[in-house]
Amino acid sequence: MTYFPHDLIKLNEVQHLVNFAELPQWAKDSLLRAPFVVVRRGSQINGQIPVGIRGLLKAQRAAAVIAEKNVAQKISPFQLVQSQKWTFVEKIRQQLPVFQALPAVVPILEPFEWGIGGSCEYELASGVHMVNVNSDLDIIVKHFAKLSVTQAQTLLAKLNQFGVHIDLQVVTGQNGFSLEEFANARSQTVLIKTSSGPKLATDPWQAIQEL
């Protein structure tokens, strides 16, 4: 099975993380509360998958490695959209801006193959309350046809009219870039995230296909 950045993995045994003993206490507590990790960019060799652990606070992030045999379930950002997972969120949580915005952006994103990332993805998959009133809505789009700067600005303006900041990542495999950075056009280059680290590209649409 192939694992991509932003995929969530439910673990069979949290103690079987390669570096479990070295993790900070908050990370161990997070895993015991909900055995979910998010796939990080990086080489996947000999069944070893680089992952990240989320804590309840934004600053709480830790890197880890798991063995593929410890994977109980893989959940992609796109599965959460296909199942409209946000419709199952408890009613009091649906009042949060992110969950209010989600149904509104669905028609705008209908032409695209898109998914949900970040804190919203984690909450929808795990049930742990990670979204708050200040949370962004992270959107992951793959197989994205090239847009001009003007087209990107128009799309983001439509998405950002619902009181929540949309962080849209364009991805191909392990490569990805921020549509907002591209649309802002503040530099001649855009940062591309790759499995071997960040790189700068003048044409990010082409670069994510080639790097």
Short mmCIF file of C-alpha atoms in Angstrom, two decimals:
data_model
loop_
_atom_site.label_atom_id
_atom_site.label_comp_id
_atom_site.label_asym_id
_atom_site.label_seq_id
_atom_site.Cartn_x
_atom_site.Cartn_y
_atom_site.Cartn_z
CA MET A 1 0.00 0.00 0.00
CA THR A 2 1.17 3.55 -0.74
CA TYR A 3 0.95 6.24 1.93
CA PHE A 4 0.89 9.93 1.05
CA PRO A 5 1.36 13.09 3.12
CA HIS A 6 -1.89 14.09 4.86
CA ASP A 7 -3.09 10.46 5.07
CA LEU A 8 -4.09 9.51 8.60
CA ILE A 9 -3.13 6.12 9.99
CA LYS A 10 -4.88 4.35 12.83
CA LEU A 11 -2.38 2.20 14.72
CA ASN A 12 -2.73 -1.32 16.01
CA GLU A 13 -0.37 -0.73 18.95
CA VAL A 14 0.89 2.74 19.84
CA GLN A 15 3.73 1.32 21.90
CA HIS A 16 5.14 -0.25 18.73
CA LEU A 17 6.19 3.08 17.26
CA VAL A 18 9.88 2.80 16.47
CA ASN A 19 10.76 5.70 18.80
CA PHE A 20 7.84 5.53 21.26
CA ALA A 21 10.07 5.55 24.35
CA GLU A 22 11.75 8.80 23.20
CA LEU A 23 8.51 10.73 22.65
CA PRO A 24 7.49 13.61 24.94
CA GLN A 25 4.74 12.78 27.41
CA TRP A 26 2.11 14.85 25.60
CA ALA A 27 2.70 12.76 22.44
CA LYS A 28 2.29 9.50 24.33
CA ASP A 29 -0.88 10.84 25.93
CA SER A 30 -2.20 11.87 22.51
CA LEU A 31 -1.62 8.40 21.08
CA LEU A 32 -3.23 6.70 24.05
CA ARG A 33 -6.23 9.03 23.72
CA ALA A 34 -6.60 8.28 19.99
CA PRO A 35 -4.13 6.02 18.14
CA PHE A 36 -3.85 8.21 15.03
CA VAL A 37 -0.81 9.63 13.26
CA VAL A 38 -0.46 11.62 10.04
CA VAL A 39 1.89 10.58 7.25
CA ARG A 40 4.88 12.89 6.75
CA ARG A 41 6.90 13.47 3.61
CA GLY A 42 9.96 11.26 3.40
CA SER A 43 11.30 7.94 2.18
CA GLN A 44 9.26 4.83 2.94
CA ILE A 45 11.82 2.04 2.98
CA ASN A 46 11.51 -1.52 4.27
CA GLY A 47 7.99 -0.93 5.53
CA GLN A 48 8.98 2.09 7.64
CA ILE A 49 6.63 5.08 7.35
CA PRO A 50 7.51 8.58 8.61
CA VAL A 51 4.59 10.04 10.55
CA GLY A 52 3.69 12.96 12.77
CA ILE A 53 1.84 13.08 16.08
CA ARG A 54 -0.57 15.92 16.89
CA GLY A 55 -1.20 17.19 20.38
CA LEU A 56 -4.11 19.26 21.61
CA LEU A 57 -2.05 22.45 21.26
CA LYS A 58 -0.89 23.84 17.92
CA ALA A 59 2.73 23.80 19.04
CA GLN A 60 2.55 20.12 19.97
CA ARG A 61 3.93 18.24 16.97
CA ALA A 62 6.33 15.31 17.07
CA ALA A 63 7.94 13.16 14.40
CA ALA A 64 7.91 9.39 14.61
CA VAL A 65 8.32 6.28 12.48
CA ILE A 66 5.97 3.32 12.30
CA ALA A 67 6.21 -0.12 10.75
CA GLU A 68 3.60 -0.80 8.09
CA LYS A 69 2.56 -3.97 9.94
CA ASN A 70 1.32 -1.66 12.72
CA VAL A 71 -1.24 -0.02 10.40
CA ALA A 72 -4.81 -0.88 11.34
CA GLN A 73 -6.45 1.56 8.91
CA LYS A 74 -5.49 4.26 6.43
CA ILE A 75 -7.82 7.25 6.02
CA SER A 76 -7.17 9.69 3.19
CA PRO A 77 -8.35 13.32 3.14
CA PHE A 78 -10.47 12.41 0.12
CA GLN A 79 -12.38 9.65 1.91
CA LEU A 80 -13.67 12.17 4.44
CA VAL A 81 -15.21 14.21 1.63
CA GLN A 82 -16.65 11.19 -0.17
CA SER A 83 -18.44 10.14 3.03
CA GLN A 84 -19.35 13.76 3.98
CA LYS A 85 -17.98 12.95 7.40
CA TRP A 86 -18.72 16.45 8.74
CA THR A 87 -22.45 15.70 8.68
CA PHE A 88 -21.88 13.27 11.56
CA VAL A 89 -20.22 15.82 13.85
CA GLU A 90 -22.17 16.47 17.05
CA LYS A 91 -24.47 19.48 16.74
CA ILE A 92 -22.66 21.70 19.22
CA ARG A 93 -19.41 21.22 17.26
CA GLN A 94 -21.17 22.08 14.00
CA GLN A 95 -21.43 25.67 15.26
CA LEU A 96 -17.67 26.12 14.89
CA PRO A 97 -16.64 28.24 11.87
CA VAL A 98 -14.79 25.39 10.13
CA PHE A 99 -17.80 23.08 10.25
CA GLN A 100 -20.09 25.95 9.23
CA ALA A 101 -17.90 26.67 6.20
CA LEU A 102 -17.52 23.09 4.99
CA PRO A 103 -20.98 22.65 3.42
CA ALA A 104 -20.61 26.08 1.80
CA VAL A 105 -17.33 25.26 0.03
CA VAL A 106 -18.55 21.90 -1.30
CA PRO A 107 -20.26 23.35 -4.42
CA ILE A 108 -17.22 25.53 -5.18
CA LEU A 109 -14.86 22.56 -4.97
CA GLU A 110 -17.18 20.18 -6.83
CA PRO A 111 -15.06 20.26 -10.05
CA PHE A 112 -11.96 19.18 -8.11
CA GLU A 113 -10.68 16.01 -6.47
CA TRP A 114 -10.33 17.41 -2.98
CA GLY A 115 -9.96 16.34 0.60
CA ILE A 116 -9.73 17.72 4.14
CA GLY A 117 -6.47 18.07 6.04
CA GLY A 118 -5.19 19.55 9.28
CA SER A 119 -7.09 19.71 12.56
CA CYS A 120 -10.44 19.19 10.83
CA GLU A 121 -9.25 15.98 9.20
CA TYR A 122 -7.94 14.71 12.52
CA GLU A 123 -11.19 15.46 14.35
CA LEU A 124 -13.39 13.92 11.65
CA ALA A 125 -11.31 10.73 11.60
CA SER A 126 -10.56 10.31 15.30
CA GLY A 127 -13.44 12.02 17.08
CA VAL A 128 -11.00 14.00 19.23
CA HIS A 129 -11.97 17.68 19.48
CA MET A 130 -9.12 19.43 17.63
CA VAL A 131 -10.95 22.22 15.76
CA ASN A 132 -11.40 25.56 17.54
CA VAL A 133 -12.84 28.97 16.66
CA ASN A 134 -9.50 30.08 15.19
CA SER A 135 -8.80 26.97 13.10
CA ASP A 136 -8.07 27.18 9.38
CA LEU A 137 -9.83 24.84 6.99
CA ASP A 138 -7.10 22.84 5.26
CA ILE A 139 -8.04 21.65 1.78
CA ILE A 140 -5.97 19.15 -0.21
CA VAL A 141 -6.47 19.01 -3.99
CA LYS A 142 -4.85 16.49 -6.34
CA HIS A 143 -4.95 16.20 -10.14
CA PHE A 144 -5.38 19.97 -10.20
CA ALA A 145 -5.35 21.53 -13.69
CA LYS A 146 -2.96 24.47 -13.95
CA LEU A 147 -4.41 27.85 -12.99
CA SER A 148 -3.19 31.32 -13.78
CA VAL A 149 -2.48 33.67 -10.88
CA THR A 150 -5.76 35.47 -11.60
CA GLN A 151 -7.73 32.21 -11.66
CA ALA A 152 -6.13 31.14 -8.37
CA GLN A 153 -7.01 34.49 -6.79
CA THR A 154 -10.62 34.16 -7.95
CA LEU A 155 -10.96 30.63 -6.57
CA LEU A 156 -9.47 31.58 -3.20
CA ALA A 157 -11.73 34.64 -2.96
CA LYS A 158 -14.76 32.40 -3.41
CA LEU A 159 -13.52 29.92 -0.80
CA ASN A 160 -12.58 32.57 1.75
CA GLN A 161 -15.98 34.29 1.95
CA PHE A 162 -17.33 32.12 4.78
CA GLY A 163 -15.43 33.48 7.77
CA VAL A 164 -12.67 30.85 7.78
CA HIS A 165 -9.20 31.02 6.27
CA ILE A 166 -8.79 28.33 3.62
CA ASP A 167 -5.32 26.80 3.35
CA LEU A 168 -5.41 24.99 0.01
CA GLN A 169 -2.53 22.67 -0.87
CA VAL A 170 -2.04 21.44 -4.43
CA VAL A 171 -0.50 17.95 -4.31
CA THR A 172 0.90 15.28 -6.58
CA GLY A 173 2.31 12.25 -4.81
CA GLN A 174 4.59 13.55 -2.06
CA ASN A 175 4.98 16.97 -3.67
CA GLY A 176 2.81 19.95 -2.85
CA PHE A 177 2.57 23.73 -2.72
CA SER A 178 0.30 26.42 -1.30
CA LEU A 179 -2.18 27.87 -3.78
CA GLU A 180 -2.28 31.02 -1.64
CA GLU A 181 1.47 31.54 -2.01
CA PHE A 182 1.13 31.09 -5.78
CA ALA A 183 -1.84 33.48 -5.93
CA ASN A 184 -0.10 36.17 -3.87
CA ALA A 185 2.68 36.31 -6.50
CA ARG A 186 5.01 38.10 -4.09
CA SER A 187 8.04 36.31 -5.49
CA GLN A 188 9.12 34.76 -8.77
CA THR A 189 9.35 31.39 -7.02
CA VAL A 190 7.00 29.21 -4.98
CA LEU A 191 8.03 26.80 -2.22
CA ILE A 192 7.51 23.15 -3.15
CA LYS A 193 7.39 20.56 -0.37
CA THR A 194 8.99 17.29 -1.48
CA SER A 195 10.07 14.00 0.08
CA SER A 196 13.66 15.25 0.12
CA GLY A 197 12.91 18.67 1.57
CA PRO A 198 11.66 22.08 0.39
CA LYS A 199 12.61 23.41 -3.05
CA LEU A 200 11.86 26.62 -4.93
CA ALA A 201 10.28 26.59 -8.39
CA THR A 202 9.25 29.27 -10.86
CA ASP A 203 6.46 27.03 -12.18
CA PRO A 204 5.06 25.04 -9.24
CA TRP A 205 2.48 23.26 -11.41
CA GLN A 206 5.22 21.69 -13.50
CA ALA A 207 7.59 21.19 -10.59
CA ILE A 208 5.23 19.00 -8.54
CA GLN A 209 4.98 16.67 -11.53
CA GLU A 210 8.74 16.40 -12.02
CA LEU A 211 10.50 16.64 -8.64
#
